[in-house]
Amino acid sequence: MENGRIKVWLPAIRAGSGADVFTRRLAQALERHDIVAHITWFTKYDELMPLRLMQAVPPPGTDIVLANSWSGYAFKRARLPLIVTVHHAIFEPELDVYKSCGQRLYHRYVAEPRELRSLRAADAVTAVSAYVADRIRARYGIEEIEVIYNWVDTDKFCPAQQLDREQGMFRLLFVGKTTRLKGADLLAPIMRMLGPDFELRVTATEEECRLLNFPSNVYPVGRLSEDSLIRAYQECDSVLLPSRAEGFGYAALEAMACGKPVIASNNTALPEIVADGFTGILCNINDVEAFAVACRLLADDSRLLSMGSAGRKCAVQQFSWSTVAANYCTLIQRLVVY
């Protein structure tokens, strides 16, 4: 306890991914619910040295630990309950074709055994989507998994007050790493098919875009701060996510919160976030032509505005921090022994 308040330790490997975003947002949400949250960041190199993680000392007054499934086992401490959160279902065999040789080896011989060890050490397991929970149950036979969706601060991620749309140009945005799992290799053929009336901004460096041989209607915007990212969502017409694997889909939710429809793959967790034909359009995985057709459909102003409005309403009602984060508070309070 710290001044009579429950204290949660959030040890996390800084990976530059959605798991980092989750940790920061969870800490903020817990503090809003009068629970002390202490983040300890570790580097990706620390992940290769589990003994160092196992020797890390919890902050004074810690009542409970909440950690990622790939490293949670290393933060199990005597007399402290452990919550393990699963962010991905990345070990499915059908995804191997989209990974490098190094990724396949690391996932199979390092990450997956550690995840199983974490799940067995946990006092409670949460998953960020029903898709992830179902895959974990099927793969490991662990039934007690509570689905608690990720969330977004809908006061910060919101539509622009007034923003003039450039006539004759449909502006798309891709947010994520330029990997095959994220479908980045599909962006070039989609944009070539769409032609000069469409442009795509990508959160990548110029070098990354060069390696992917993007056409002239694709523009790198680099890594964005949160404020710049919100502005990018507000300035685009729609967000394009041809991902092959999403444990949740932060970019889809953030786009919806900013009043933008989402064009995404109809696979993994994305259908839990994007309602096809209502808050966006879902396309079959790898179907370049279907993605191009969806982009052209959203060039209709009335459809664009109605889907954007529906997405904003869905984000506020179902995925705001006040709606979702309270589930973590309830779980924490249940596990902490006074």
Coordinates of C-alpha atoms in Angstrom, one line a residue, residues 47-48 68-73 90-91 99 103-119 140:
E47 CA 14.5 -9.7 -22.3
L48 CA 17.5 -11.9 -23.4
N68 CA 3.2 -9.0 -20.3
S69 CA 2.8 -12.7 -21.1
W70 CA 6.3 -12.9 -22.7
S71 CA 8.0 -11.8 -19.5
G72 CA 5.5 -12.1 -16.7
Y73 CA 7.1 -15.3 -15.3
I90 CA 1.4 -14.6 -32.9
F91 CA 2.5 -18.3 -32.7
K99 CA 7.9 -13.9 -40.5
Q103 CA 11.4 -14.3 -35.9
R104 CA 10.2 -17.9 -36.4
L105 CA 13.1 -19.3 -34.4
Y106 CA 12.7 -16.7 -31.6
H107 CA 9.0 -17.2 -31.3
R108 CA 9.2 -20.9 -31.3
Y109 CA 12.1 -21.5 -29.0
V110 CA 12.1 -18.4 -26.8
A111 CA 8.9 -16.4 -26.7
E112 CA 6.4 -19.2 -26.7
P113 CA 8.0 -21.3 -23.9
R114 CA 8.2 -18.1 -21.8
E115 CA 4.6 -17.2 -22.5
L116 CA 3.5 -20.7 -21.3
R117 CA 5.6 -20.3 -18.2
S118 CA 4.0 -16.9 -17.5
L119 CA 0.5 -18.2 -17.9
Y140 CA -2.4 -24.1 -24.0

